[in-house]
Coordinates of C-alpha atoms and ligand atoms in Angstrom, one line a residue:
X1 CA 93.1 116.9 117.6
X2 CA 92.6 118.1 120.9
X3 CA 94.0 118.0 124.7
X4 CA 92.5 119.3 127.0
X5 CA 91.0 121.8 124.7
X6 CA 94.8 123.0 123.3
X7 CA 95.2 121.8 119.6
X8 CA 97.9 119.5 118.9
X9 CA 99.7 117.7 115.9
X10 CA 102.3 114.5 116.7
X11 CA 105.0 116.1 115.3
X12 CA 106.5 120.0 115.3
X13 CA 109.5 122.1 114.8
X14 CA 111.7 123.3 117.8
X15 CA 114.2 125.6 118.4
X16 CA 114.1 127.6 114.8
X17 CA 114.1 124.2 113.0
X18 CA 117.1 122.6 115.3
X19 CA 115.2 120.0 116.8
X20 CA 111.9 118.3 116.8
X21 CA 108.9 117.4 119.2
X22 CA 106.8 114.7 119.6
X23 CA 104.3 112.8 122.1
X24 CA 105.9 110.2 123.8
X25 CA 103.7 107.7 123.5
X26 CA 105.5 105.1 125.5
X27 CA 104.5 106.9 128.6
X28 CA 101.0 107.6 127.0
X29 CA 98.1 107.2 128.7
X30 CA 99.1 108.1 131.8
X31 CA 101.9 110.5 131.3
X32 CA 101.2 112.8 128.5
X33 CA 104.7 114.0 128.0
X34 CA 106.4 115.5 125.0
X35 CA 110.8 115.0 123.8
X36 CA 112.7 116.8 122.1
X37 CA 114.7 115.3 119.5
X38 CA 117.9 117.2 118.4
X39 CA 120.0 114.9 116.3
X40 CA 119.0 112.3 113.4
X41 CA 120.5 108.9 115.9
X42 CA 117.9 110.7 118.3
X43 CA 115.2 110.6 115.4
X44 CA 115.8 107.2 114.2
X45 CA 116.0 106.0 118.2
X46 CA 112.6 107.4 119.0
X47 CA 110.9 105.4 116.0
X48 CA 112.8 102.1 116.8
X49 CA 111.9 102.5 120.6
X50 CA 108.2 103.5 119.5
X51 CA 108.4 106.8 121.6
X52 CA 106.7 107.7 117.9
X53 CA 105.1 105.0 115.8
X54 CA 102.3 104.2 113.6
X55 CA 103.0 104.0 109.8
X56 CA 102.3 107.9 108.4
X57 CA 104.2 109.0 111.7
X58 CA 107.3 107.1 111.6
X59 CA 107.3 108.3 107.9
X60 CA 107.3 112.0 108.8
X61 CA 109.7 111.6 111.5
X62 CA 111.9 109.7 109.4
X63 CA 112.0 112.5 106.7
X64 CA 112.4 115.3 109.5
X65 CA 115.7 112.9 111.2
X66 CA 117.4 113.5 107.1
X67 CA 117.1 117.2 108.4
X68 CA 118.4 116.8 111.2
X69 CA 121.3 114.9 109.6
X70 CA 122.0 117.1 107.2
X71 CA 122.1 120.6 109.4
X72 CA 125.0 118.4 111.2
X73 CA 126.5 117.4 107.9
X74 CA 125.4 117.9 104.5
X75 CA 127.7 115.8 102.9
X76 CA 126.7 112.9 100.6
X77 CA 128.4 110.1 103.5
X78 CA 126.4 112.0 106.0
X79 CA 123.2 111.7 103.9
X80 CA 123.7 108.1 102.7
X81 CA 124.3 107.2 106.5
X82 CA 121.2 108.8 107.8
X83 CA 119.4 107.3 104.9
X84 CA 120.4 104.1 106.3
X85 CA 119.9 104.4 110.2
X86 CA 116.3 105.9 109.7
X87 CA 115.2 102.9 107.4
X88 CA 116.7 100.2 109.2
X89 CA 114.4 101.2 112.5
X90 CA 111.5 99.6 112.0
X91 CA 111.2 97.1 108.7
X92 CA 107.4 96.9 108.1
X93 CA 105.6 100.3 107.2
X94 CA 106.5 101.5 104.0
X95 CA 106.0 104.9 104.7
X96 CA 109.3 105.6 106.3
X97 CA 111.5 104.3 103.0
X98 CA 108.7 106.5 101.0
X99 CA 109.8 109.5 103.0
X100 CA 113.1 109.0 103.1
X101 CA 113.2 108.4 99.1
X102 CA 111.2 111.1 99.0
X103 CA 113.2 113.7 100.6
X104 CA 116.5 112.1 99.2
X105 CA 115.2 112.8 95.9
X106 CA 114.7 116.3 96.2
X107 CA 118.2 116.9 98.6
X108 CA 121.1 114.5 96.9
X109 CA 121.1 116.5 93.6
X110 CA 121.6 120.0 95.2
X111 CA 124.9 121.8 96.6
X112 CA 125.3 120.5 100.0
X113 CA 124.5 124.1 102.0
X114 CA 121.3 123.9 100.6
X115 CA 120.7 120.4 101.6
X116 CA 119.3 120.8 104.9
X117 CA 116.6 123.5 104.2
X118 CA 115.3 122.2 101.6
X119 CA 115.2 118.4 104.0
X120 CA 113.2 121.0 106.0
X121 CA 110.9 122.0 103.4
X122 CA 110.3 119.2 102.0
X123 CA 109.5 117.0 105.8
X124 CA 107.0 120.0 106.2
X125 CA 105.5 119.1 102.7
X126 CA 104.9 115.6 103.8
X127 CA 103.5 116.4 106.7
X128 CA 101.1 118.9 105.7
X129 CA 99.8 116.3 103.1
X130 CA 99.8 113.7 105.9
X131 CA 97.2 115.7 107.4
X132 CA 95.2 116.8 104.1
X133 CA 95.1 112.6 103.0
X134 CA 93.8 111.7 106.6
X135 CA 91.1 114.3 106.7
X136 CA 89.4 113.5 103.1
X137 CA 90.1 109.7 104.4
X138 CA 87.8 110.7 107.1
X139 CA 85.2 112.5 104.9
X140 CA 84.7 109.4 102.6
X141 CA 84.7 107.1 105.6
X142 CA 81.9 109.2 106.9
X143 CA 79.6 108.8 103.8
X144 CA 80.7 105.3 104.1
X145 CA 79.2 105.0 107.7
X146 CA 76.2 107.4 107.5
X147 CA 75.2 105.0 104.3
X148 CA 75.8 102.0 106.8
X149 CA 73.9 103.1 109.4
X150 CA 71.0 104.2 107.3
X151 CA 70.7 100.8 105.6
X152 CA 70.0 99.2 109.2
X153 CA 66.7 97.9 109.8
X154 CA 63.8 100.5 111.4
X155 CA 64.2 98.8 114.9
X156 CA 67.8 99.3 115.1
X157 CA 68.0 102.8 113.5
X158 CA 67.9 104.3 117.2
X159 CA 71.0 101.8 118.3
X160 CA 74.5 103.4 118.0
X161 CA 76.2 102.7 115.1
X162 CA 79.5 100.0 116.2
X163 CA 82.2 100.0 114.5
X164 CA 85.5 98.1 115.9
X165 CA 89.2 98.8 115.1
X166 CA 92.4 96.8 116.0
X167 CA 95.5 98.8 117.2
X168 CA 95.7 102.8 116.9
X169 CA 95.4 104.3 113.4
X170 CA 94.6 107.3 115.2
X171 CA 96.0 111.1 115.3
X172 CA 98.7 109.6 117.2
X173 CA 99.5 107.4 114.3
X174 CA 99.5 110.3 112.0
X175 CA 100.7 113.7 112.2
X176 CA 96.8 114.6 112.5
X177 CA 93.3 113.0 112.5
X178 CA 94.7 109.5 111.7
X179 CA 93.4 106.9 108.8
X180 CA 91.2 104.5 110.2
X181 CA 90.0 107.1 113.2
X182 CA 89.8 109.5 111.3
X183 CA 85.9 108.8 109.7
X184 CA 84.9 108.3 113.3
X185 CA 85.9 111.6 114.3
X186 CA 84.1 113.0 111.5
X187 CA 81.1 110.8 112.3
X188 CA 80.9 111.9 116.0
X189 CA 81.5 115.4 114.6
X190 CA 78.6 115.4 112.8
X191 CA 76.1 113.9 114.9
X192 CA 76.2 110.3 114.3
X193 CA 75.5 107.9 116.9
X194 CA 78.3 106.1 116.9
X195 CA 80.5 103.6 119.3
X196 CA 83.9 102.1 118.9
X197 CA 84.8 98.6 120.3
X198 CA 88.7 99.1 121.0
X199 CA 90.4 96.0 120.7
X200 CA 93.7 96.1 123.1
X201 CA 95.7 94.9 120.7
X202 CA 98.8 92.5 122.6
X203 CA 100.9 93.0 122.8
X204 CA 102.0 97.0 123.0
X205 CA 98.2 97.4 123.5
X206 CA 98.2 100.3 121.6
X207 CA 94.5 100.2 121.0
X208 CA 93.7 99.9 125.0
X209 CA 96.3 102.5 125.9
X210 CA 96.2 104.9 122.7
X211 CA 93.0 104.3 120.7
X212 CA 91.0 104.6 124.0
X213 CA 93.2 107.7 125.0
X214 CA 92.1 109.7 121.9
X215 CA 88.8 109.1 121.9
X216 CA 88.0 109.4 125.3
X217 CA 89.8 112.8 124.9
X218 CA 88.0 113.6 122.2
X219 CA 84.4 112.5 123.9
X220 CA 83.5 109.3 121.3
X221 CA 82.0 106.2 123.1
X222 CA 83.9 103.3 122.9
X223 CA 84.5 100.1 125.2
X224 CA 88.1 98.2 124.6
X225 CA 87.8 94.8 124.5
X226 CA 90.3 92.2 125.0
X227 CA 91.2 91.0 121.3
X228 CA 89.2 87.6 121.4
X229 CA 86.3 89.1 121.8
X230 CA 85.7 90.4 118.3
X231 CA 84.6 87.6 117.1
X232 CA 81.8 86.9 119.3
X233 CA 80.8 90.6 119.3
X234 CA 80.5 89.9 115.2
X235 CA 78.3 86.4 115.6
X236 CA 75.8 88.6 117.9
X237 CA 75.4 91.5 115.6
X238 CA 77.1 94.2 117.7
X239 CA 79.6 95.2 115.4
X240 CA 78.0 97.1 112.4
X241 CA 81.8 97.8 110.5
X242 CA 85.4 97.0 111.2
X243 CA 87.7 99.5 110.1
X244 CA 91.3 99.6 110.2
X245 CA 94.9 101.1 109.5
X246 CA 97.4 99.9 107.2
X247 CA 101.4 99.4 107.6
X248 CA 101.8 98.7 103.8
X249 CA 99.2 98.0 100.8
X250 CA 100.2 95.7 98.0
X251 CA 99.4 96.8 94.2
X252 CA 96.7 93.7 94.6
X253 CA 95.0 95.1 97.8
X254 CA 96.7 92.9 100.1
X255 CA 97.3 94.8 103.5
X256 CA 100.0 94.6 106.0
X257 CA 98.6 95.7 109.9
X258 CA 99.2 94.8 113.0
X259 CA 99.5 91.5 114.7
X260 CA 96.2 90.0 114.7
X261 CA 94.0 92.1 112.0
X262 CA 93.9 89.1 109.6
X263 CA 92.2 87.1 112.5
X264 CA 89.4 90.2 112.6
X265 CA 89.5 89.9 109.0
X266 CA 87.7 86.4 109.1
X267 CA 85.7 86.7 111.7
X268 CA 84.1 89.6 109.3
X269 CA 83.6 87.6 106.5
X270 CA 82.4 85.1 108.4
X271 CA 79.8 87.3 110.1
X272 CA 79.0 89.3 106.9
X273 CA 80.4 93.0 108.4
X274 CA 81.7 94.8 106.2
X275 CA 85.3 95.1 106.7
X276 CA 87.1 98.6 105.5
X277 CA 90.9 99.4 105.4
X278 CA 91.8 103.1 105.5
X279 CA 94.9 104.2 104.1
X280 CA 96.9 107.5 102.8
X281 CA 98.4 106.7 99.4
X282 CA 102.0 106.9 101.2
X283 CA 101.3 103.7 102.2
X284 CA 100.5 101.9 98.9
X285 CA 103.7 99.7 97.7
X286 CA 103.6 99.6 94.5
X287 CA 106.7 97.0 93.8
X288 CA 105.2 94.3 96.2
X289 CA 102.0 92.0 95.1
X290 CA 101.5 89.1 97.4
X291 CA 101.8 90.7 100.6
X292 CA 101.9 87.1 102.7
X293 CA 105.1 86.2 100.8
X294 CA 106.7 89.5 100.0
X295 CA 106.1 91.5 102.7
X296 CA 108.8 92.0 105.2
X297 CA 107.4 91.2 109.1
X298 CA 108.9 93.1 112.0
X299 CA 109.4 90.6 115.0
X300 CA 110.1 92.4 118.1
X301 CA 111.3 91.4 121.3
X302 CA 109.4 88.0 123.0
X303 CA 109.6 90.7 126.2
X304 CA 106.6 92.5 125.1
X305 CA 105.1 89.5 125.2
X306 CA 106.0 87.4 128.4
X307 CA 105.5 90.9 129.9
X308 CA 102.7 93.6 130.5
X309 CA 103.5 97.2 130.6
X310 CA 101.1 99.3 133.0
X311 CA 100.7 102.0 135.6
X312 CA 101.2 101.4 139.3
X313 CA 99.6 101.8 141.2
X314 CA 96.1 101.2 139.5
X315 CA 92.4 101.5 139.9
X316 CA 90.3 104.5 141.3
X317 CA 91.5 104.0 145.4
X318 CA 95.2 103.8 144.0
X319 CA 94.5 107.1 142.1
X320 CA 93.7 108.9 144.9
X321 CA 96.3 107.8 146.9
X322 CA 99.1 108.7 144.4
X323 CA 99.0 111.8 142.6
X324 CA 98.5 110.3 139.3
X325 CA 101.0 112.0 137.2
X326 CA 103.6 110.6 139.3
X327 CA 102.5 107.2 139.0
X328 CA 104.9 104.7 137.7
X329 CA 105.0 102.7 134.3
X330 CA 106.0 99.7 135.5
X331 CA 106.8 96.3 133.3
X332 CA 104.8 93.2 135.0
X333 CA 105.8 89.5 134.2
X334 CA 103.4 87.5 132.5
X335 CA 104.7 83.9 131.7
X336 CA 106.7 81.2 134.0
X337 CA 110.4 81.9 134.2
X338 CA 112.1 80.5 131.3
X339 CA 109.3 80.2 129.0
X340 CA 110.1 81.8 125.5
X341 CA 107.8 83.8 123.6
X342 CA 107.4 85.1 120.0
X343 CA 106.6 88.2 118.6
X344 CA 105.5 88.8 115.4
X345 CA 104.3 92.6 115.2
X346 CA 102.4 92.5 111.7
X347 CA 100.4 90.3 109.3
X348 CA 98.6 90.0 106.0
X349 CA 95.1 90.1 105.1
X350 CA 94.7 88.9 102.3
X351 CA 92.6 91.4 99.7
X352 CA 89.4 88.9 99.1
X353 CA 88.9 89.4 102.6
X354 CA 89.0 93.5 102.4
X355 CA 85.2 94.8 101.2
X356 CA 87.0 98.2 100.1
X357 CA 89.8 100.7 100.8
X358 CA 89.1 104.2 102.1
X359 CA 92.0 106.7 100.7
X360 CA 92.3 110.0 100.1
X361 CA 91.0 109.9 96.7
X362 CA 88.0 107.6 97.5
X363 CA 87.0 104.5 97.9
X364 CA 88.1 101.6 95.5
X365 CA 88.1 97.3 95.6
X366 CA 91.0 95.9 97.2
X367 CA 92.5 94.6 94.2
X368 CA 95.1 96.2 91.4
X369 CA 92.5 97.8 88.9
X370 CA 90.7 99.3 92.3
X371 CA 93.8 101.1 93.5
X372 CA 95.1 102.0 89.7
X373 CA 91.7 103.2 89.2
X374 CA 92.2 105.9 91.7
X375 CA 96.0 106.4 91.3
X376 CA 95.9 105.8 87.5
X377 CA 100.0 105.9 86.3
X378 CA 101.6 105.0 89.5
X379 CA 104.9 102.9 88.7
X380 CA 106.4 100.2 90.4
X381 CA 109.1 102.1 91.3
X382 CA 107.6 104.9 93.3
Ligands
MRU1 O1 103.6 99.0 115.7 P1 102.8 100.3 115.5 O2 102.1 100.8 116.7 O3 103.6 101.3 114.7 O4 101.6 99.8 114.5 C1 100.7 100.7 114.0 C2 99.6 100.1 113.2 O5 99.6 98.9 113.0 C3 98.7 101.0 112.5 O6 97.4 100.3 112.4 C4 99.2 101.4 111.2 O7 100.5 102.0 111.3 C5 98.3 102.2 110.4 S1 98.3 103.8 111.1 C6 97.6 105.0 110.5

């Protein structure tokens, strides 16, 4: 996707393969600033600090950290180790244990000086098909929403086409396009009239800081919203589709996303819009069916919550008085002194709630024959 006009992935080689780059999207968006990360504790620190995040990310970054690990010391302890700092960052999106299995796999059973190319080789691999699953995501979400929007009644056919999405599956989740993002960018590519309601998404806010940053950079209306108003955007017929990212799929459909996309989830069914999870088959968990009871929840500090993070000073006047690029981030308190909170970072939806997951491969129910009908002899183990 595109800055300023200049072409950019999340996620790139430095120095002949020494270190890596990403966006750091703490500082994102009012600083966009980019880090180089040279070692695998300054790989696995970046995920658990969410300077990267976002499920397909944190997966790529993970598998690029065994790299970096193993051009330091391609020894089995070295590996195992690595192995274990990069997974134990952040315990909710399966992709990062996929990656990290998956690049394992290929490096434990050769000598250990070829160990760290072939990490290489194979972190580029996942990449590259990070980006090739997001963009056919986007193509079937497209004829998803282009079907949508023609089945509207005559008097609304000249009305944009709303769709509203909870957090950031964007670009900036991904190492390109992103899931859930990614059929609006093909929509606005191609001439559809479309508009995104950006819920904020409390606590990080990642869809009023990061959602709103990409598609304003990349010219697609959109209004963020505070994330109570979904519900009464649905009961009034402004919402036409919900679509969102996933953290990790169950075999059943269930799907694990961030804090308060189960709470979208019923105001959909409630309001009869159609509700669509997009989602990269890295992200399917295979050994896990009841997502509610199975799936591991990352709870985060209560800070983010008793607390707002923002840019100071703010608002148009302030701009012009400050240069803005040396504005601060500051961190402002919300809640009475001594009053705890609680942060829960992820939760279920149940799959009777999901109309139908967008993948690579298509679209399919949210239940177990759906997604083995599109990945027909998956195992639980993989
Ligand atoms: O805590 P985050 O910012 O890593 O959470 C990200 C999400 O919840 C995304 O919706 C999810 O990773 C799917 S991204 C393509």
């Amino acid at each position: 996707m595109n800055i300023d006009g200049k072409p950019w992935r999340t996620i790139w080689l430095e120095d002949g393969g020494r270190s890596i780059g990403v966006i750091d999207q703490t500082q994102l968006p009012h600083h966009f600033t980019t880090r180089s990360l040279a070692s695998c504790a300054a790989a696995a620190e970046a995920i658990r600090t969410m300077v990267v995040r976002g499920a397909p990310l944190i997966g790529v970054t993970g598998a690029y950290g065994l790299m970096l690990a193993l051009q330091a010391d391609p020894g089995d302890e070295s590996l195992a180790l690595a192995f274990e700092q990069l997974n134990a960052t952040r315990p909710t999106a399966i992709n990062l244990r996929w990656a990290l299995e998956r690049v394992n796999g290929v490096v434990a059973p050769l000598p250990p000086e070829q160990r760290a190319d072939a990490a290489k080789a194979e972190a580029a691999a996942i990449a590259d098909e990070d980006v090739a699953m997001c963009e056919a995501i986007g193509s079937h979400g497209l004829a998803i929403f282009r079907q949508l929007a023609a089945a509207r009644p005559p008097e609304r056919q000249r009305e944009p086409f709303n769709v509203l999405t909870h957090c950031n599956a964007g670009w900036l989740a991904t190492v390109d396009w992103g899931t859930a993002l990614a059929p609006i960018y093909k929509a606005h590519r191609a001439g559809l009239n479309i508009h995104v309601w950006v819920d904020e998404t409390r606590p990080r806010n990642q869809g009023a800081s990061l959602t709103a940053f990409e598609l304003g950079r990349e010219g697609v209306p959109h209004t963020v919203i505070v994330d109570n108003a979904g519900g009464h955007l649905m009961q009034h017929g402004q919402v036409d589709a919900v679509i969102v990212g996933t953290d990790r799929t169950t075999r059943i459909g269930d799907v694990c996303n961030k804090i308060g996309t189960y709470l979208k989830a019923l105001a959909a069914v409630d309001n009869g819009v159609p509700f669509y999870v997009a989602l990269p088959a890295s992200t399917i968990d295979w050994t896990i069916g009841d997502g509610v009871a199975e799936i591991p929840i990352e709870a985060r500090s209560p800070g983010e919550v008793t607390a707002i993070q923002g840019r100071w000073p703010s608002g148009p006047a302030a701009a012009s008085a400050v240069e803005p690029s040396t504005a601060g981030i500051v961190s402002v308190q919300l809640t009475p002194d001594g009053s705890p909170g609680f942060n829960p970072a992820f939760d279920v939806t149940p799959a009777r709630l999901v109309t139908a997951l967008i993948t690579e491969r298509g679209m399919c129910s949210a239940s177990e024959e759906g997604l083995r009908g599109l990945y027909a002899g998956a195992k639980e183990n993989n």
